Structures are given as structure tokens and as C-alpha cells.
Amino acid sequence: MSIFPPYNRAFTLVAALLVHFSSLSPVLAGEVILTISGTSPSDGSQINATYDLAALQALPKTSFTTATMWTEGPQAFEGVLLKDILDANGIDKGTISATAINDYAIDIPVSDAVVGGPIIAYALNGAPMSVREKGPLWIVYPYDQNMDYQSEVVFSRSIWQLNRITIQQ
């Protein structure tokens, strides 16, 4: 005999299923998934930008296929060049502190943000990424296209579940 009434067990089951499935689903339309803040190293102005998925998708899109140490075989990533999003916010020097949903943070020099360099990926193999799949955003470098990207330093900058960028001078 259970010490919990049947409705408590049902409530617990429903709550567990909601948590489980919320980690599998993509972000909702209009939901802010990336915040960029800080002080512009160029002119001292305040930066405070927010992006939902549609706003990121409205920026120039780029894609590449690369293998990662966190996935099986080559994967197709689609997103916006880190350079393009920094340019859109007037950031051309300094350091970005990239932070994930779980508060893991890593510093990335703005000099990494080049054409042919890392992207803020919002799709993996043509589909939005759930939190469980390292999404909704993941900074990914084209590891297979440049041997310089195959280093522990770069791998540590490949932050998944990215949700905020803070600009540092």
C-alpha cells in the first residue's frame, strides 16, 4: 500500500513528463533565446539586445558540416556567423563572455569571429535543437575545415545551451 494517495502519484507522473518533454521540444515562437549585453569597447555605448529564434534566422544564414567530439559522425549545423551577430551589435574588439543556461561561461576573443569561423548554431541536421540536444543555441567551429580549430582551447569555446553573451573590454 502506497503512502501517497493516487492523485499525488498521478500529479508526480504528469510533472515528471512535463519536465522531460519540455527538454525535448524546441523553443516557443517569440521566446528570447539569446541576450547580448555589455559596453561597446569601440565607443562605450551600452549594448542590450535580445533575439528570439525568428530574429536570429532573419540574420544572414550560414551552414557547414563537421564532426564534433560530442556527436556521432559529421553533422550539419546551421546558424548565424558569430562575426555577423557581433557586427550587428557594433562589436569589433574585446572579449565576449558566452554563458549557457546552466551558467557555464567561457571567454571567446572577438578575433575568433571571422568569415568562415564559428557560428551560433540554431539547427542541427535541419531541425531546431532542444536543450537535451545541446540547444537551442550552440557555438560551433568548423573543426574539419581548419586544423587550428582542433585544439582544447577551441573545443572549450564550443559552448552549447548558449543563452547570453556579455561584452567585455
Coordinates of C-alpha atoms in Angstrom, one line a residue:
M1 CA 0.0 0.0 0.0
S2 CA 1.4 3.4 -1.0
I3 CA 1.6 6.2 1.5
F4 CA 0.7 8.6 -1.3
P5 CA -2.9 8.9 -2.4
P6 CA -3.5 8.0 -6.1
Y7 CA -3.9 11.7 -7.1
N8 CA -0.4 12.5 -5.8
R9 CA 1.2 9.7 -7.8
A10 CA -0.7 11.0 -10.9
F11 CA 0.4 14.6 -10.3
T12 CA 4.1 13.4 -9.8
L13 CA 3.9 11.5 -13.1
V14 CA 2.4 14.4 -15.0
A15 CA 5.0 16.8 -13.6
A16 CA 7.9 14.4 -14.5
L17 CA 6.5 14.0 -18.0
L18 CA 6.2 17.8 -18.5
V19 CA 9.8 18.3 -17.4
H20 CA 11.0 15.5 -19.6
F21 CA 9.1 16.7 -22.7
S22 CA 10.0 20.4 -22.2
S23 CA 13.7 19.4 -22.6
L24 CA 12.9 17.7 -25.9
S25 CA 10.8 20.5 -27.5
P26 CA 12.2 23.4 -29.5
V27 CA 11.8 27.0 -28.2
L28 CA 8.4 28.7 -28.5
A29 CA 7.9 31.5 -31.0
G30 CA 8.8 34.8 -29.6
E31 CA 10.7 33.3 -26.7
V32 CA 14.0 35.2 -26.1
I33 CA 16.8 32.7 -26.5
L34 CA 19.8 35.0 -26.7
T35 CA 20.7 38.2 -24.8
I36 CA 23.7 40.3 -25.7
S37 CA 24.7 43.0 -23.2
G38 CA 27.7 45.0 -22.0
T39 CA 29.6 48.1 -23.0
S40 CA 30.9 48.5 -26.5
P41 CA 34.7 48.5 -26.5
S42 CA 34.6 50.8 -29.6
D43 CA 32.5 53.8 -28.3
G44 CA 31.5 53.0 -24.7
S45 CA 27.8 52.8 -25.6
Q46 CA 25.6 50.3 -23.8
I47 CA 24.6 47.1 -25.6
N48 CA 21.3 45.5 -24.8
A49 CA 19.9 43.2 -27.5
T50 CA 17.6 40.2 -27.3
Y51 CA 16.9 37.6 -30.0
D52 CA 14.2 35.1 -30.4
L53 CA 14.7 32.3 -33.0
A54 CA 13.0 34.3 -35.8
A55 CA 15.3 37.3 -35.2
L56 CA 18.4 35.0 -35.4
Q57 CA 17.0 33.4 -38.5
A58 CA 16.5 36.8 -40.1
L59 CA 20.2 37.4 -39.9
P60 CA 22.4 36.1 -42.8
K61 CA 22.4 32.3 -42.5
T62 CA 25.4 30.1 -42.8
S63 CA 25.9 26.4 -42.6
F64 CA 28.6 23.8 -42.6
T65 CA 29.1 20.1 -41.9
T66 CA 31.7 19.0 -39.4
A67 CA 32.4 16.2 -37.0
T68 CA 32.5 17.0 -33.3
M69 CA 33.7 15.1 -30.2
W70 CA 30.2 15.4 -28.8
T71 CA 28.2 13.8 -31.7
E72 CA 28.4 10.7 -33.8
G73 CA 29.9 11.3 -37.3
P74 CA 29.6 14.5 -39.4
Q75 CA 26.7 16.8 -38.5
A76 CA 25.2 19.7 -40.5
F77 CA 25.0 22.9 -38.4
E78 CA 23.0 26.0 -39.5
G79 CA 23.0 29.4 -37.8
V80 CA 24.5 32.8 -37.9
L81 CA 28.2 33.6 -38.1
L82 CA 29.4 34.8 -34.7
K83 CA 31.0 37.7 -36.7
D84 CA 27.6 38.7 -38.2
I85 CA 25.9 38.9 -34.8
L86 CA 28.8 40.9 -33.3
D87 CA 28.8 43.2 -36.3
A88 CA 25.0 43.7 -36.0
N89 CA 25.7 45.0 -32.4
G90 CA 28.7 47.1 -33.3
I91 CA 31.2 44.9 -31.6
D92 CA 34.6 44.7 -33.3
K93 CA 37.0 44.2 -30.5
G94 CA 37.3 42.9 -26.9
T95 CA 36.2 39.7 -25.4
I96 CA 32.8 38.0 -25.2
S97 CA 31.8 36.0 -22.2
A98 CA 29.5 33.3 -23.5
T99 CA 27.2 31.8 -20.9
A100 CA 25.0 28.7 -21.0
I101 CA 21.6 28.0 -19.4
N102 CA 23.4 26.2 -16.6
D103 CA 25.7 29.3 -16.0
Y104 CA 28.8 27.6 -17.6
A105 CA 30.8 30.5 -19.0
I106 CA 33.7 30.8 -21.3
D107 CA 35.6 33.8 -22.8
I108 CA 36.0 34.0 -26.5
P109 CA 38.1 36.7 -28.1
V110 CA 36.3 38.8 -30.7
S111 CA 39.2 37.9 -33.0
D112 CA 37.7 34.4 -33.3
A113 CA 34.7 35.9 -35.1
V114 CA 35.8 35.7 -38.7
V115 CA 34.2 34.8 -42.0
G116 CA 34.5 31.0 -42.2
G117 CA 34.7 30.8 -38.4
P118 CA 32.3 29.8 -35.6
I119 CA 28.6 30.1 -35.9
I120 CA 25.8 30.4 -33.3
A121 CA 24.0 27.3 -34.5
Y122 CA 20.3 27.1 -34.1
A123 CA 19.7 24.0 -36.2
L124 CA 21.3 20.6 -36.3
N125 CA 20.7 18.4 -39.4
G126 CA 17.9 20.7 -40.5
A127 CA 16.0 20.7 -37.2
P128 CA 15.9 23.1 -34.2
M129 CA 17.9 21.9 -31.2
S130 CA 16.2 21.2 -27.9
V131 CA 18.0 21.7 -24.6
R132 CA 18.6 18.0 -24.5
E133 CA 20.3 18.2 -27.9
K134 CA 22.7 21.0 -26.7
G135 CA 20.4 23.7 -27.9
P136 CA 18.7 25.9 -28.5
L137 CA 22.0 27.6 -29.4
W138 CA 25.5 26.2 -29.7
I139 CA 28.7 28.0 -30.7
V140 CA 30.3 25.6 -33.2
Y141 CA 33.5 26.0 -35.1
P142 CA 34.1 24.3 -38.5
Y143 CA 36.6 21.8 -36.9
D144 CA 37.1 19.8 -40.1
Q145 CA 37.8 22.8 -42.2
N146 CA 40.7 24.3 -40.2
M147 CA 43.3 22.4 -38.2
D148 CA 43.6 25.4 -35.9
Y149 CA 40.1 24.7 -34.7
Q150 CA 41.1 21.2 -33.4
S151 CA 42.5 22.3 -30.1
E152 CA 41.5 22.1 -26.5
V153 CA 41.2 25.9 -26.3
V154 CA 38.7 26.0 -29.2
F155 CA 36.8 22.9 -28.0
S156 CA 36.3 24.7 -24.7
R157 CA 34.9 27.7 -26.5
S158 CA 32.2 25.5 -28.2
I159 CA 29.6 26.3 -25.7
W160 CA 26.2 24.6 -26.0
Q161 CA 22.9 25.7 -24.5
L162 CA 24.1 29.3 -25.0
N163 CA 21.7 31.9 -23.8
R164 CA 23.7 35.1 -23.2
I165 CA 26.7 37.0 -24.3
T166 CA 28.3 39.7 -22.3
I167 CA 30.8 42.1 -24.0
Q168 CA 34.0 42.8 -22.1
Q169 CA 36.7 45.2 -23.0

